PDB file of C-alpha atoms in Angstrom:
ATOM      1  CA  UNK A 284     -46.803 -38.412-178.659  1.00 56.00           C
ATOM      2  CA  UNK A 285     -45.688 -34.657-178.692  1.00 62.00           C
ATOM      3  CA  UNK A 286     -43.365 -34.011-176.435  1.00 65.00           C
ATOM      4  CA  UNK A 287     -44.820 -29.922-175.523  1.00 74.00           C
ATOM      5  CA  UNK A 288     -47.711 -31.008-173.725  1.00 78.00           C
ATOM      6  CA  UNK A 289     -47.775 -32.572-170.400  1.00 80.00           C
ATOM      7  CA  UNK A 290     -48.928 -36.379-170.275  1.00 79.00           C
ATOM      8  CA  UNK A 291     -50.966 -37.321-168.683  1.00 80.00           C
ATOM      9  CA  UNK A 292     -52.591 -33.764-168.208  1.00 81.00           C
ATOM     10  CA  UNK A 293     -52.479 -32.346-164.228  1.00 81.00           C
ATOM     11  CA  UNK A 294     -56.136 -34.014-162.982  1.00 81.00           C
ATOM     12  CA  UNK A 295     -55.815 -36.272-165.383  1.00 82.00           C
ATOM     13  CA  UNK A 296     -54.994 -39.577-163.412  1.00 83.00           C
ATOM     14  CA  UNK A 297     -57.271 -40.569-160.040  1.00 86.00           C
ATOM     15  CA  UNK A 298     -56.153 -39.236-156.819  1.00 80.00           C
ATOM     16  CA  UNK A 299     -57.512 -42.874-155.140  1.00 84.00           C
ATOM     17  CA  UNK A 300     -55.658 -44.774-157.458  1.00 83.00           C
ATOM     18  CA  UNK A 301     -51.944 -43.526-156.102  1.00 76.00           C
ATOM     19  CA  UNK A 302     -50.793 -45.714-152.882  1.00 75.00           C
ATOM     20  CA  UNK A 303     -48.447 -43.299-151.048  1.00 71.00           C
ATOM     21  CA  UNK A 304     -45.652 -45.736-150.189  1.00 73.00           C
ATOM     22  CA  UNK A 305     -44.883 -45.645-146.196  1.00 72.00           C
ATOM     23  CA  UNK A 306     -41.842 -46.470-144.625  1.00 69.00           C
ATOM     24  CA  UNK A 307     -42.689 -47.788-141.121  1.00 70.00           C
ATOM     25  CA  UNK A 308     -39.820 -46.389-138.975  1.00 72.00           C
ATOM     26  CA  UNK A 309     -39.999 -42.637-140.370  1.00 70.00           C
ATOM     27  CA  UNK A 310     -43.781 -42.204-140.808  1.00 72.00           C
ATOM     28  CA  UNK A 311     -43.862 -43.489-136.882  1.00 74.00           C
ATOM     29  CA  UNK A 312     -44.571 -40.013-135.263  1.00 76.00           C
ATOM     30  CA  UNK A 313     -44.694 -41.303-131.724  1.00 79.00           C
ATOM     31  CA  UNK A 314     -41.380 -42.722-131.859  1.00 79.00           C
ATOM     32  CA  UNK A 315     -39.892 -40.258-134.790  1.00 79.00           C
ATOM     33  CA  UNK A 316     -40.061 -36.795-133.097  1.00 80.00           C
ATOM     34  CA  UNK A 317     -38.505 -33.967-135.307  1.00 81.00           C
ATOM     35  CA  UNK A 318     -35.426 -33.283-133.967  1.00 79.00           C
ATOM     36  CA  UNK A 319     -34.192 -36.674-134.402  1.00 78.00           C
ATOM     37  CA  UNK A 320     -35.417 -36.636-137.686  1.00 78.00           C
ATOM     38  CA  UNK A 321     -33.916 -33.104-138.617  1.00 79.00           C
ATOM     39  CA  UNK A 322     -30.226 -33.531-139.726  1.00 77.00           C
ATOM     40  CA  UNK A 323     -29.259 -30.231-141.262  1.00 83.00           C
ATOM     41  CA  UNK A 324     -29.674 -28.995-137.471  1.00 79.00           C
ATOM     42  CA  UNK A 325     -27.631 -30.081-134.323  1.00 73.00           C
ATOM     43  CA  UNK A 326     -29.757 -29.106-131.390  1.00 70.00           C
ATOM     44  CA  UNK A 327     -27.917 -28.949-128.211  1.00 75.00           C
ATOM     45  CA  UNK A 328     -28.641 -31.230-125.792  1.00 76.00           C
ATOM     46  CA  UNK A 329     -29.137 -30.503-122.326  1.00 83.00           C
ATOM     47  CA  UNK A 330     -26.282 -31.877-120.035  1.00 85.00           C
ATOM     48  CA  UNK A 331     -26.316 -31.324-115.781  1.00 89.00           C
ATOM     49  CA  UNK A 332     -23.540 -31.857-113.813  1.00 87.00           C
ATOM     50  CA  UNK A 333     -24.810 -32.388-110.378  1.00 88.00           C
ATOM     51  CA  UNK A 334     -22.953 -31.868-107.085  1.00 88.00           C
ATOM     52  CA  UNK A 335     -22.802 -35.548-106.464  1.00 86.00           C
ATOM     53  CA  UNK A 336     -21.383 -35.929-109.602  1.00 86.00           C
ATOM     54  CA  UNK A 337     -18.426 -33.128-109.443  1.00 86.00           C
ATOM     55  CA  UNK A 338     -17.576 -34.975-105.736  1.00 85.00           C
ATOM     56  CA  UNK A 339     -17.795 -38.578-107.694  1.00 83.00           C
ATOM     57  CA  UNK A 340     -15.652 -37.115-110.297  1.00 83.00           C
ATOM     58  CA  UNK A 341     -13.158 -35.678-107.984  1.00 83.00           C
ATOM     59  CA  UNK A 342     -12.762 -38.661-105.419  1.00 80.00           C
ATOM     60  CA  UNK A 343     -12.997 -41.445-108.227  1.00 79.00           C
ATOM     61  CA  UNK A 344     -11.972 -40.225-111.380  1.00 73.00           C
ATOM     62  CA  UNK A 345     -13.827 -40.429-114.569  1.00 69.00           C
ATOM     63  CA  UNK A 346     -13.765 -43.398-117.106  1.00 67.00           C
ATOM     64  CA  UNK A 347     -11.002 -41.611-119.571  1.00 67.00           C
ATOM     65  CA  UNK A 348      -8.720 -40.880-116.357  1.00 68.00           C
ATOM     66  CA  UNK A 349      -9.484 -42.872-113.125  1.00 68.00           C
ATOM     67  CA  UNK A 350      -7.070 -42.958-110.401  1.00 70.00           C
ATOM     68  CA  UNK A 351      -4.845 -45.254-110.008  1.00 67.00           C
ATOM     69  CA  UNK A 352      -5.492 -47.284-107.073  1.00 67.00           C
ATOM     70  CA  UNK A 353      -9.022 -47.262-107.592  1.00 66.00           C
ATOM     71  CA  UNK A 354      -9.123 -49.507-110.240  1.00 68.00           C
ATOM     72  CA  UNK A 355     -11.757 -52.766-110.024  1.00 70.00           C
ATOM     73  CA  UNK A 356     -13.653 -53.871-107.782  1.00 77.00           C
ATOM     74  CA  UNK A 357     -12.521 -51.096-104.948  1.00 74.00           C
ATOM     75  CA  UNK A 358     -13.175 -48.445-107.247  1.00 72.00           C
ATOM     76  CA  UNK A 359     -16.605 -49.286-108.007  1.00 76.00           C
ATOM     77  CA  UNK A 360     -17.435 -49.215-104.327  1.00 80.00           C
ATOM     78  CA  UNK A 361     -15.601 -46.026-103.565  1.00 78.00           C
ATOM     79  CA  UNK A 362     -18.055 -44.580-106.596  1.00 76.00           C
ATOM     80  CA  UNK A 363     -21.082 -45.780-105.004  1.00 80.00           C
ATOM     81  CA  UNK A 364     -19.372 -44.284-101.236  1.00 80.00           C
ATOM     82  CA  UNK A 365     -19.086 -41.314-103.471  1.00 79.00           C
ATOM     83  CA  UNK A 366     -21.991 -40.401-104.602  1.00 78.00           C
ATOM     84  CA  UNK A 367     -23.757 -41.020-101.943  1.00 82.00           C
ATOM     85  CA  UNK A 368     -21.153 -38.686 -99.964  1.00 81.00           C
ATOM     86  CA  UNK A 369     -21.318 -36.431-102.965  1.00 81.00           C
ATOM     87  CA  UNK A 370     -25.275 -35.651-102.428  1.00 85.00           C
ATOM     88  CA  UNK A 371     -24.201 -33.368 -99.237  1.00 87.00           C
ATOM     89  CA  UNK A 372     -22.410 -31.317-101.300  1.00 86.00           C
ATOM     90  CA  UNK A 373     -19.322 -29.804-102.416  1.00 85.00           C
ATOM     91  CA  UNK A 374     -18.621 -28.198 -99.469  1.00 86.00           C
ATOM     92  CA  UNK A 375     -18.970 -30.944 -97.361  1.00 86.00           C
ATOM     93  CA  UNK A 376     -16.521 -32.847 -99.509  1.00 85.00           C
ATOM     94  CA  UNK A 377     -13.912 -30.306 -99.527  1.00 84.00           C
ATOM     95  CA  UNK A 378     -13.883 -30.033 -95.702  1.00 86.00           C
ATOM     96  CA  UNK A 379     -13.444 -33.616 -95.394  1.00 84.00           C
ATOM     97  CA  UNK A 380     -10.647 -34.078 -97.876  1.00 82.00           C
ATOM     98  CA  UNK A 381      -8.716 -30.847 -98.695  1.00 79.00           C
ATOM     99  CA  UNK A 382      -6.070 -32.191-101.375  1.00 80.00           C
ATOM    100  CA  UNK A 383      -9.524 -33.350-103.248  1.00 79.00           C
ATOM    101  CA  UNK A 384      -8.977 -30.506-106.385  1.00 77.00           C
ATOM    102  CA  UNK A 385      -5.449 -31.052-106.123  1.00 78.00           C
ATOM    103  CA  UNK A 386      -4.768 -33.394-109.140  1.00 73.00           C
ATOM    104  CA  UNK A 387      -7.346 -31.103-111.150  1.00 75.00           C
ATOM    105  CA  UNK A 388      -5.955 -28.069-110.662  1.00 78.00           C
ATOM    106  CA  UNK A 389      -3.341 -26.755-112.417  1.00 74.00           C
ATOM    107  CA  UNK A 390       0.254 -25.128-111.464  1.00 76.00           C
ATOM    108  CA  UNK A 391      -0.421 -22.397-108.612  1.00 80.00           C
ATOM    109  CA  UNK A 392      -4.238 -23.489-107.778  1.00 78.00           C
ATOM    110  CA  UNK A 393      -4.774 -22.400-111.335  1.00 79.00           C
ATOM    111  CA  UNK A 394      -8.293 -24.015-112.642  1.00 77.00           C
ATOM    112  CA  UNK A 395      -7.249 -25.495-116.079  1.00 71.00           C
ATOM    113  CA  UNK A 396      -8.370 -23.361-119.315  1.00 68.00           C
ATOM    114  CA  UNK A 397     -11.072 -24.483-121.494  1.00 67.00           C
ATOM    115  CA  UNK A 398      -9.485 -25.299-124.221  1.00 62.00           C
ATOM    116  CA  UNK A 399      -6.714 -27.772-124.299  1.00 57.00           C
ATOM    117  CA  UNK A 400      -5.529 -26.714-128.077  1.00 58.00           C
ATOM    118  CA  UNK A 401      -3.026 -24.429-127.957  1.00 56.00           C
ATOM    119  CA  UNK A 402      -0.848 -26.591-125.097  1.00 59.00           C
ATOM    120  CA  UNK A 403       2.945 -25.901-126.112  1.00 63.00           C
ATOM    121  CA  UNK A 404       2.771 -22.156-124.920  1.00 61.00           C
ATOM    122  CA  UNK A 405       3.024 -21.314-121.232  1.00 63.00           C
ATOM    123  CA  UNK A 406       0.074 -22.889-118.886  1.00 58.00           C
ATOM    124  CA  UNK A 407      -1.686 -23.413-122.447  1.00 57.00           C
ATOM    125  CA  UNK A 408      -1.660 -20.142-124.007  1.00 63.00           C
ATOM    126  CA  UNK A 409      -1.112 -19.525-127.250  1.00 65.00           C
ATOM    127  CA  UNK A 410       1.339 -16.614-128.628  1.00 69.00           C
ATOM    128  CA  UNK A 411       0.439 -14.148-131.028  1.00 73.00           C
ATOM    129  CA  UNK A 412       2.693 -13.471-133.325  1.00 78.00           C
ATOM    130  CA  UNK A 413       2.571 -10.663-135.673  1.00 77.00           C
ATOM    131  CA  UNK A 414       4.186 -11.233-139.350  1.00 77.00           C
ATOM    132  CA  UNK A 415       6.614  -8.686-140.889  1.00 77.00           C
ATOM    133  CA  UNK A 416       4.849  -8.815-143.682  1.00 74.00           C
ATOM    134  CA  UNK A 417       1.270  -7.349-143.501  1.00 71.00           C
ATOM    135  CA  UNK A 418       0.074  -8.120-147.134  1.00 72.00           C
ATOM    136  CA  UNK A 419      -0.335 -10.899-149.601  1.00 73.00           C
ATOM    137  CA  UNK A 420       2.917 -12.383-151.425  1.00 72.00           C
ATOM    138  CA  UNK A 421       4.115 -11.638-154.654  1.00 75.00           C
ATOM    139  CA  UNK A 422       2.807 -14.922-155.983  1.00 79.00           C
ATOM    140  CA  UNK A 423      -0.647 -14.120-155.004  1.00 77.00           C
ATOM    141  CA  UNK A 424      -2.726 -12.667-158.357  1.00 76.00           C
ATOM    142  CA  UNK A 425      -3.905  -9.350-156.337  1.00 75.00           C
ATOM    143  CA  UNK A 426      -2.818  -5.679-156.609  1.00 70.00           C
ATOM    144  CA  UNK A 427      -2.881  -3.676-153.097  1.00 65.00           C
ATOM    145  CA  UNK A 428      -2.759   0.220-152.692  1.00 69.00           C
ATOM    146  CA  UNK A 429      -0.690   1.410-150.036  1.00 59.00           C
TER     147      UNK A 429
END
């Protein structure tokens, strides 16, 4: 055989005689769509907080932080009592219970700031501080022109 020419030739073998191998699960369009399939991408998903929910949230607690004596079989009925108080509205809640936001908010009615990261600076803030130095060290390889 020479090794320069292609073998077999392009048209050479019979189109019908190649069985495309399928894989059930993945060539199942219905149940495959392509953003499921599609992993170099992270499409956002849509999330709704609904005023029910925030009053739910508020009165009950959520699953990573529930309050204390709502714990069992009392806290799942307050969470029902909730929601269904919690389809009125915010408002509605608010008037009923005023301390509601209390344990949320933070020191001086603050609302807490979105990003819990930089926590050891005051109320979460994070200090800038500016180096002496404003260029790389001598062990770095580069030359700088001042």
């Amino acid at each position: 055989m020479n090794p320069q020419f292609r073998n077999p030739p392009p048209g050479g073998l019979d189109p019908n005689a190649y069985d495309d191998p399928v894989t059930v699960p993945a060539a199942d369009i219905a149940e495959n769509p392509y953003w499921k399939r599609d992993v170099r991408r992270r499409y956002p998903r849509l999330s709704t907080v609904t005023q029910s929910d925030a009053v739910a949230l508020l009165e009950v607690g959520s699953a990573a932080a529930p309050k204390q004596e709502l714990i069992g079989e009392a806290g799942t009925k307050s969470l029902v009592a909730a929601q269904e108080q919690g389809a009125k509205g915010l408002a509605v809640a608010f008037e009923k219970n005023t301390g509601l936001a209390k344990d949320v908010l933070g020191p001086g009615g603050m609302p807490p700031l979105p990003s819990g990261l930089h926590t050891h600076g005051v109320a979460g803030q994070k200090r800038y501080e500016l180096e002496s130095e404003q260029s790389y060290g001598t062990a770095y390889p580069c030359r700088t022109f001042a």
